[in-house]
Each structure stands twice: as C-alpha cells, then as structure tokens.
XYZ file of C-alpha atoms in Angstrom:
401
model
C -4.908 23.686 -21.920
C -7.587 26.266 -20.711
C -10.676 25.182 -18.263
C -14.115 24.707 -20.673
C -16.167 27.800 -21.223
C -13.657 30.127 -20.354
C -13.543 33.343 -22.825
C -10.753 32.806 -25.121
C -10.211 36.636 -25.206
C -8.932 36.670 -21.883
C -6.447 34.531 -21.745
C -2.713 35.769 -22.165
C -1.312 35.472 -25.717
C 2.188 36.305 -26.761
C 1.933 38.549 -30.174
C 4.991 39.756 -32.534
C 5.841 43.416 -31.962
C 4.438 44.907 -34.664
C 1.019 43.056 -34.324
C 1.194 44.387 -30.779
C 1.380 47.977 -31.731
C -1.604 47.507 -33.804
C -3.534 45.825 -31.496
C -3.105 48.257 -28.587
C -5.931 50.751 -29.210
C -8.080 47.777 -29.488
C -6.935 46.321 -26.379
C -7.252 49.096 -24.583
C -11.026 49.354 -25.900
C -11.750 45.853 -24.889
C -10.488 46.897 -21.383
C -13.087 49.698 -21.463
C -15.839 47.215 -21.313
C -15.490 45.548 -17.878
C -19.318 44.611 -17.831
C -19.027 42.479 -20.974
C -16.451 40.558 -19.017
C -18.008 39.997 -16.056
C -21.322 39.279 -17.968
C -19.571 36.051 -19.827
C -17.734 35.176 -16.028
C -19.981 32.286 -14.912
C -21.848 32.368 -11.548
C -21.656 28.898 -10.587
C -19.405 26.089 -11.447
C -20.659 22.338 -11.487
C -17.637 20.147 -9.670
C -16.889 16.799 -10.364
C -15.223 14.360 -8.259
C -13.156 11.509 -9.121
C -12.666 8.843 -6.807
C -11.428 5.257 -5.854
C -14.294 2.967 -5.158
C -12.528 0.258 -2.654
C -14.674 2.142 0.230
C -18.227 3.948 0.226
C -17.558 5.385 -3.209
C -19.601 4.124 -6.009
C -18.309 6.399 -8.765
C -17.939 9.874 -9.876
C -19.595 12.834 -7.716
C -20.555 16.240 -8.229
C -21.715 19.295 -6.614
C -22.445 22.832 -7.461
C -20.408 25.882 -6.338
C -21.486 29.306 -5.974
C -19.004 31.812 -6.894
C -20.624 34.343 -4.902
C -21.304 32.933 -1.475
C -18.795 30.059 -1.414
C -21.540 27.616 -0.612
C -21.423 23.702 -2.243
C -24.526 21.895 -2.719
C -24.570 18.155 -1.319
C -22.813 16.031 -3.505
C -24.760 13.568 -5.805
C -23.533 10.381 -7.703
C -23.251 11.591 -11.379
C -22.211 7.607 -12.481
C -21.294 4.735 -11.182
C -17.780 3.254 -12.399
C -14.831 1.212 -11.139
C -12.069 3.582 -9.656
C -12.206 6.646 -11.603
C -9.271 8.263 -9.979
C -8.860 10.705 -12.791
C -11.386 13.228 -14.750
C -10.993 14.987 -17.830
C -13.646 17.728 -19.302
C -13.702 18.124 -23.280
C -13.667 21.873 -24.576
C -17.109 22.196 -24.990
C -18.224 21.305 -21.589
C -20.018 18.573 -23.359
C -18.209 15.446 -22.372
C -16.068 14.225 -19.964
C -13.827 11.058 -19.806
C -12.527 9.297 -16.700
C -9.642 6.277 -16.066
C -10.754 3.125 -14.598
C -7.743 2.561 -12.461
C -7.615 -1.023 -12.889
C -5.134 -3.930 -13.828
C -7.294 -5.514 -16.012
C -10.374 -4.488 -18.395
C -12.282 -6.826 -20.324
C -10.641 -9.583 -19.555
C -7.078 -8.232 -20.887
C -4.091 -6.442 -19.175
C -4.807 -2.928 -19.247
C -7.273 -0.434 -17.648
C -10.033 1.605 -19.296
C -10.899 5.000 -20.387
C -14.636 5.925 -20.155
C -16.488 8.814 -22.059
C -19.605 10.501 -20.729
C -22.213 12.773 -22.098
C -22.757 15.586 -19.647
C -26.674 16.471 -19.121
C -26.383 20.584 -18.629
C -29.263 20.825 -16.615
C -28.834 17.816 -13.676
C -25.166 17.201 -14.181
C -25.681 13.608 -14.378
C -23.514 11.541 -16.926
C -24.529 9.024 -19.570
C -21.817 6.365 -20.388
C -21.013 6.632 -24.056
C -17.830 4.539 -24.529
C -15.008 2.574 -23.072
C -11.759 1.511 -24.293
C -8.549 0.039 -23.225
C -6.073 2.631 -21.618
C -3.228 0.411 -23.674
C -1.583 -0.333 -19.860
C -2.283 -1.291 -16.746
C -3.101 1.162 -13.481
C -4.152 4.254 -15.820
C -4.144 7.313 -13.337
C -4.005 10.474 -15.615
C -6.044 11.114 -18.355
C -5.899 14.924 -20.528
C -8.070 16.119 -23.570
C -6.701 18.370 -26.287
C -7.895 21.691 -27.141
C -9.647 20.421 -30.240
C -11.528 18.252 -28.194
C -10.487 15.288 -30.748
C -7.708 13.468 -28.877
C -7.723 11.831 -25.215
C -4.426 11.025 -23.686
C -3.799 8.748 -20.644
C -0.987 7.551 -18.430
C -0.846 4.552 -17.363
C 1.022 4.390 -14.190
C 1.141 0.172 -13.477
C 2.277 0.108 -17.189
C 4.543 2.586 -17.393
C 3.242 3.589 -20.748
C 1.422 6.461 -22.382
C -1.444 6.437 -24.898
C -3.639 8.570 -27.220
C -7.263 7.742 -28.302
C -9.550 9.396 -30.676
C -12.816 11.073 -29.607
C -15.478 11.685 -32.083
C -17.881 14.668 -32.315
C -20.369 12.062 -30.456
C -18.228 11.703 -27.549
C -17.391 8.369 -28.298
C -13.746 7.152 -28.330
C -11.984 5.031 -30.566
C -9.073 2.383 -30.165
C -5.781 3.900 -29.323
C -3.736 5.723 -32.001
C -0.438 4.810 -30.077
C 0.616 3.318 -27.200
C 4.282 4.508 -25.856
C 5.993 2.257 -23.561
C 8.538 3.938 -21.524
C 11.800 2.192 -20.269
C 14.239 2.701 -17.712
C 14.711 3.207 -13.886
C 16.216 5.055 -11.075
C 17.939 4.959 -7.817
C 15.080 4.293 -5.472
C 14.880 0.448 -5.821
C 11.782 0.138 -4.202
C 9.878 2.490 -6.191
C 11.733 2.963 -9.462
C 13.194 -0.477 -10.855
C 10.805 0.224 -13.688
C 8.843 3.290 -15.373
C 5.560 4.516 -14.190
C 3.662 7.171 -16.220
C 1.914 9.470 -13.825
C 0.462 12.442 -15.542
C 0.256 13.449 -19.629
C -0.301 17.453 -20.062
C -0.944 19.530 -23.183
C 1.118 22.692 -24.013
C -1.208 25.979 -24.747
C -0.253 25.787 -28.504
C -1.717 22.082 -28.772
C 1.410 20.714 -30.182
C 3.103 18.937 -27.616
C 2.568 16.365 -24.736
C 4.589 16.038 -21.450
C 4.434 12.832 -19.288
C 6.015 12.934 -15.974
C 7.584 9.449 -15.092
C 7.883 8.779 -11.638
C 9.977 5.355 -12.337
C 12.958 7.019 -14.363
C 12.825 10.738 -13.181
C 12.165 12.251 -16.406
C 9.467 14.234 -18.413
C 8.957 12.896 -21.413
C 8.004 14.901 -24.389
C 5.888 14.298 -27.269
C 4.629 15.559 -30.749
C 1.018 15.694 -30.721
C -1.241 15.209 -33.886
C -4.553 15.654 -32.946
C -6.245 14.507 -36.195
C -4.295 11.438 -36.453
C -5.025 10.864 -32.230
C -1.172 9.962 -32.268
C 1.886 10.781 -30.171
C 5.518 10.976 -31.641
C 8.552 10.836 -29.452
C 10.306 14.658 -29.542
C 14.029 15.598 -29.883
C 15.075 16.388 -27.009
C 13.192 13.262 -25.725
C 13.158 14.211 -22.204
C 13.951 16.703 -19.293
C 15.428 14.993 -16.287
C 15.074 15.573 -12.759
C 17.421 15.305 -9.743
C 17.721 10.939 -9.089
C 15.297 9.655 -6.968
C 12.518 12.590 -7.207
C 9.870 10.425 -8.709
C 7.668 13.476 -10.870
C 4.142 13.194 -10.554
C 1.838 15.811 -11.989
C 3.018 18.616 -14.287
C 1.098 22.117 -14.723
C 1.963 24.970 -16.778
C 2.007 28.938 -16.475
C -0.803 30.571 -18.218
C 1.803 32.359 -20.043
C 2.968 29.130 -21.607
C 6.592 30.699 -20.806
C 7.009 28.097 -17.610
C 5.833 25.064 -16.213
C 6.224 23.391 -12.763
C 6.688 19.549 -11.823
C 6.232 18.277 -8.533
C 8.146 15.867 -7.182
C 6.536 12.521 -5.056
C 9.478 11.188 -3.454
C 11.663 14.040 -2.447
C 9.043 16.308 -1.653
C 10.005 19.395 -4.530
C 9.058 21.262 -7.084
C 11.080 21.854 -10.295
C 10.400 24.916 -12.612
C 11.367 24.962 -16.135
C 11.536 27.834 -18.761
C 9.548 26.462 -21.850
C 10.407 27.404 -25.350
C 6.879 26.852 -27.077
C 8.412 26.645 -30.583
C 10.858 24.221 -29.967
C 8.889 22.127 -27.236
C 11.700 22.105 -25.256
C 12.096 22.201 -21.196
C 15.051 23.908 -19.164
C 15.026 23.651 -15.519
C 15.026 26.602 -13.891
C 15.396 25.740 -10.041
C 14.096 22.957 -7.232
C 12.662 24.171 -3.730
C 10.992 21.859 -1.097
C 7.462 21.825 -0.785
C 7.851 21.615 3.415
C 8.703 24.232 5.646
C 12.379 24.545 6.692
C 13.864 21.871 9.018
C 11.042 19.622 8.906
C 11.177 16.269 9.548
C 8.533 13.170 9.084
C 7.993 9.708 8.335
C 5.613 8.167 5.239
C 5.236 11.946 3.445
C 5.099 12.420 -0.671
C 3.373 15.247 -2.680
C 0.737 14.951 -4.958
C -0.599 17.783 -7.245
C 0.634 20.687 -8.513
C -1.631 24.061 -9.852
C -0.909 27.422 -11.072
C -3.179 29.975 -10.206
C -5.095 31.535 -13.253
C -3.257 35.012 -12.493
C -0.020 33.211 -13.020
C 1.082 34.786 -9.467
C 0.734 31.833 -7.277
C 1.815 27.798 -7.316
C -0.061 25.372 -4.786
C 1.328 21.595 -4.240
C -0.043 18.740 -1.945
C 1.436 17.427 0.726
C 0.688 13.798 1.960
C 1.766 13.283 5.485
C 2.063 16.483 6.072
C -1.325 17.220 4.861
C -1.215 20.565 3.771
C -1.298 22.679 0.365
C 2.374 24.143 -0.373
C 1.618 28.230 -1.439
C 4.741 29.698 -3.571
C 4.751 33.081 -5.140
C 6.105 33.370 -8.788
C 8.076 36.011 -10.488
C 6.424 37.272 -13.609
C 9.665 37.635 -15.466
C 11.964 34.623 -14.453
C 9.426 32.212 -13.402
C 11.307 31.506 -10.035
C 9.426 30.528 -6.995
C 9.445 31.827 -3.298
C 8.078 29.632 -0.872
C 5.199 31.617 1.238
C 3.443 29.056 3.636
C 1.439 26.261 4.335
C -2.315 25.852 5.059
C -3.986 22.526 6.396
C -6.162 20.704 4.139
C -8.697 19.944 6.759
C -8.191 16.027 6.377
C -5.643 13.282 5.830
C -4.271 12.515 2.260
C -4.646 15.574 -0.110
C -4.352 13.356 -2.940
C -5.536 16.224 -5.101
C -6.996 19.995 -5.316
C -8.547 22.258 -7.863
C -8.497 25.775 -8.112
C -11.966 27.332 -9.822
C -11.241 28.699 -13.404
C -12.024 32.483 -11.849
C -9.275 32.023 -9.231
C -11.593 32.643 -6.070
C -11.884 29.277 -4.400
C -9.530 26.308 -3.955
C -10.961 22.658 -3.386
C -8.553 20.226 -1.507
C -9.821 16.585 -1.506
C -8.344 14.128 1.373
C -8.438 10.603 0.226
C -7.889 9.485 3.864
C -10.721 11.086 5.522
C -13.593 11.118 2.634
C -14.149 14.380 2.934
C -13.576 17.806 0.171
C -12.782 20.959 2.118
C -13.253 24.435 0.465
C -10.832 27.558 0.766
C -10.891 31.223 -0.009
C -8.330 32.532 -1.707
C -7.022 35.954 -1.535
C -6.175 37.546 -4.846
C -3.414 39.415 -3.468
C -1.031 37.355 -1.296
C -2.478 33.676 -2.807
C -3.430 32.481 0.994
C -5.899 30.299 1.642
C -8.664 30.715 4.412
C -11.273 27.781 4.925
C -14.868 28.878 3.733
C -16.668 26.218 6.052
C -17.753 24.387 3.405
C -16.765 20.523 3.664
C -18.191 17.634 1.551
C -18.298 14.152 2.535
C -17.267 12.091 -0.705
C -15.487 8.450 -0.300
C -11.860 8.583 -1.492
C -11.798 11.502 -3.351
C -8.937 11.546 -5.640
C -9.854 14.469 -8.765
C -11.424 17.654 -8.546
C -12.438 19.444 -11.976
C -14.868 22.455 -12.481
C -17.294 23.220 -15.016
C -18.474 26.584 -15.836
C -22.773 26.529 -15.737
C -24.575 28.541 -18.490
C-alpha cells in the first residue's frame, strides 16, 4: 500500500482498454499541469525509527528530512516503548502502530502491538492503546489501506494476527490469529514456523506472510471491516528449501512481487495475479557479488523504488545495499552493484516516497546513514548526513503538511 499522504492520482493503475481510450485526453491534460503535482509533493518528511531497547535506545525516535537539501534534523525520542522493532503508519498519517518484540505481554505468552496518535506539529507520539499480538516475538506490522485493520507477524510464535483499529486510533482484540505449521531443511533455524513479515496488496484484498521457518509465503484473504484473515487457495507460494524468506515487497504496478531470503542471501521474484491472489515464481538471484564468500551473512530488508525501476536489498555481514534494475515488462532483475551502508548490520532501510533518498539503519553500529538516489541509474551516494540512534531496525516516512 502507498505511503500516507501520497496523491492517489499519481499512483499507477491498470484500466480496461475501453476505459483507457476514454481517459487518454484527460490524462494528457493532467500531465500538462506539472505545477499542480509539484505543489502537492512534500518538501519535508518526518522519519520514524523503530529500535531495540536492549542498549542505549529508549523506544521510537523521529527526525525531519529536508527533501531539497537532504539534511536530517537531530533525532528526538517520540515515545518510550520496549523493543518497538517495527512500525506502520495509517493511511491518514494520524496514527502509528508499533510491535513490542517481546516473549510475554501483561503476564501472558505473546508480544504486544501499540497504537499512538501523532502530533502533527512536533512529531511526538501519544500512546492510545495496547493489545496482545497473538504470539511471541512480533517482528513486523502493517496497516491496510482503509486504516481499519492491523496485521502482525509473530516470529517467535510462528503465527500471524489481525486486529481492528477504530476511527480514534485504538486497537481492539485480535479478530483472527492463525498458527503456521511445518518445518524445512535447516535444522538450526527451520524446526518450526517463524512468520517474519506480513504485507497487503494494493487492491487491499490479500495479505502475504513470509515465513522463514517453512520456506513459504502464505496467502490470506483480507476482510478489513471484520479485521480478519482467511487462508486462501492456493494457500502459499514456495521458495527453495533452506532459503528462509524474510521481507516482501510489491512492485508499484501491482504485477510483480519480491521476497528476500535471509539464509541463502537471495531475492525471489514473482508475477502476481491480483484477481486470483496467486504468486508465480519468476527467478531467484543472489544478493552478493559473484564468487563472494563470507561467514555469518544474512539478508534483511527489500524495497522497490517508487519509480518501479529499481530494487534494493540489505546484506548483513557484507554490510551493503544490493541494487537491481527491474525489467518493466517481465519483472526480472539484473544485478547492478553494491554500496556500503556506512555501518554494521543493516537490519532495515527506507526509500522515501518521492524516491530521492535512502536511509540505512545499521543495528550494530547505532547509526542511520543517508544516501541520495540517482534517478537514472538507482545508484546510491552518501549525503554526509548520519544520525546516532541506538539499535535502529526500522525506517518509516511521513509527509509533513
């Protein structure tokens, strides 16, 4: 789903051929009005950072990114919270949800999900509600495009859950909790399920949960009004045994999707049938340079550039962002180089919704490093801007009005 605040008329959409012919004159007229588009584009973005609070961090931090100069303001604590390792913003930009990556919450087995009101002037967060995530170690959260449903992936518990979010930003008890089952070939990491992410397609009809423990991307039908998930048929798409699928990203066209595989350091591309909710594998490529050998390596985040031309993935241990170009007709990837993240263990990164900057969160070196993105090649160049934040592990952007 798009970042909050992006104009819907700028999002790519597929139309039936007869409708397309009728709308061509209107589309031509709209594209002749660049002043209107530029006026709606934000000049500054507020950036929220999820962290682990085992060290110096106290919770969720925020900064302001100036899109003209590339400057980042000094980070400030937005809210105190235990292990808010992943964040999600609602479509209105008024609320933020965060997981609490914990084994237990309020005396019961399972982690937490918290909702906050965002102060539009200061960026500070006010706690509104908390609920159980339905399983231990929640590590990923997303919000559907209606803003009514929050989805959570529980890594430790190997389950996914859906929770209602009301108009005042308060969470209700889970409408559904679904336990994954199975295992895979790596006895050290894959004896049981480990749900690592859950993402929603742009039609807001299906949700996709990458499970590292069973080498599958599970597919669910989403009912936002009831805040429920129902297993789809086919129920999943598989990746190669021992891959360990982790994070998942859709192409802006909605025709392709990509999952980054933590354990084999690869990216698998899929063609996506949005009507049927079906993923069909296209190819799998390494995220490392050719013939590179190292110990203790893994991947983490994957994101597609808003233009749809580039894909980025983070390599931990190699401590780089891998760049791929995307063929627009087929969705196939071509490796296009690597850039050091300026720190160690890039657990996460964020590409801003205008596509100008990438912020890399280096968990082990407590720093976030900013890069400017070349619009023609996708290549990254350090801007010289760096933030000191304890154990940063998530980056989310919110356009400022």
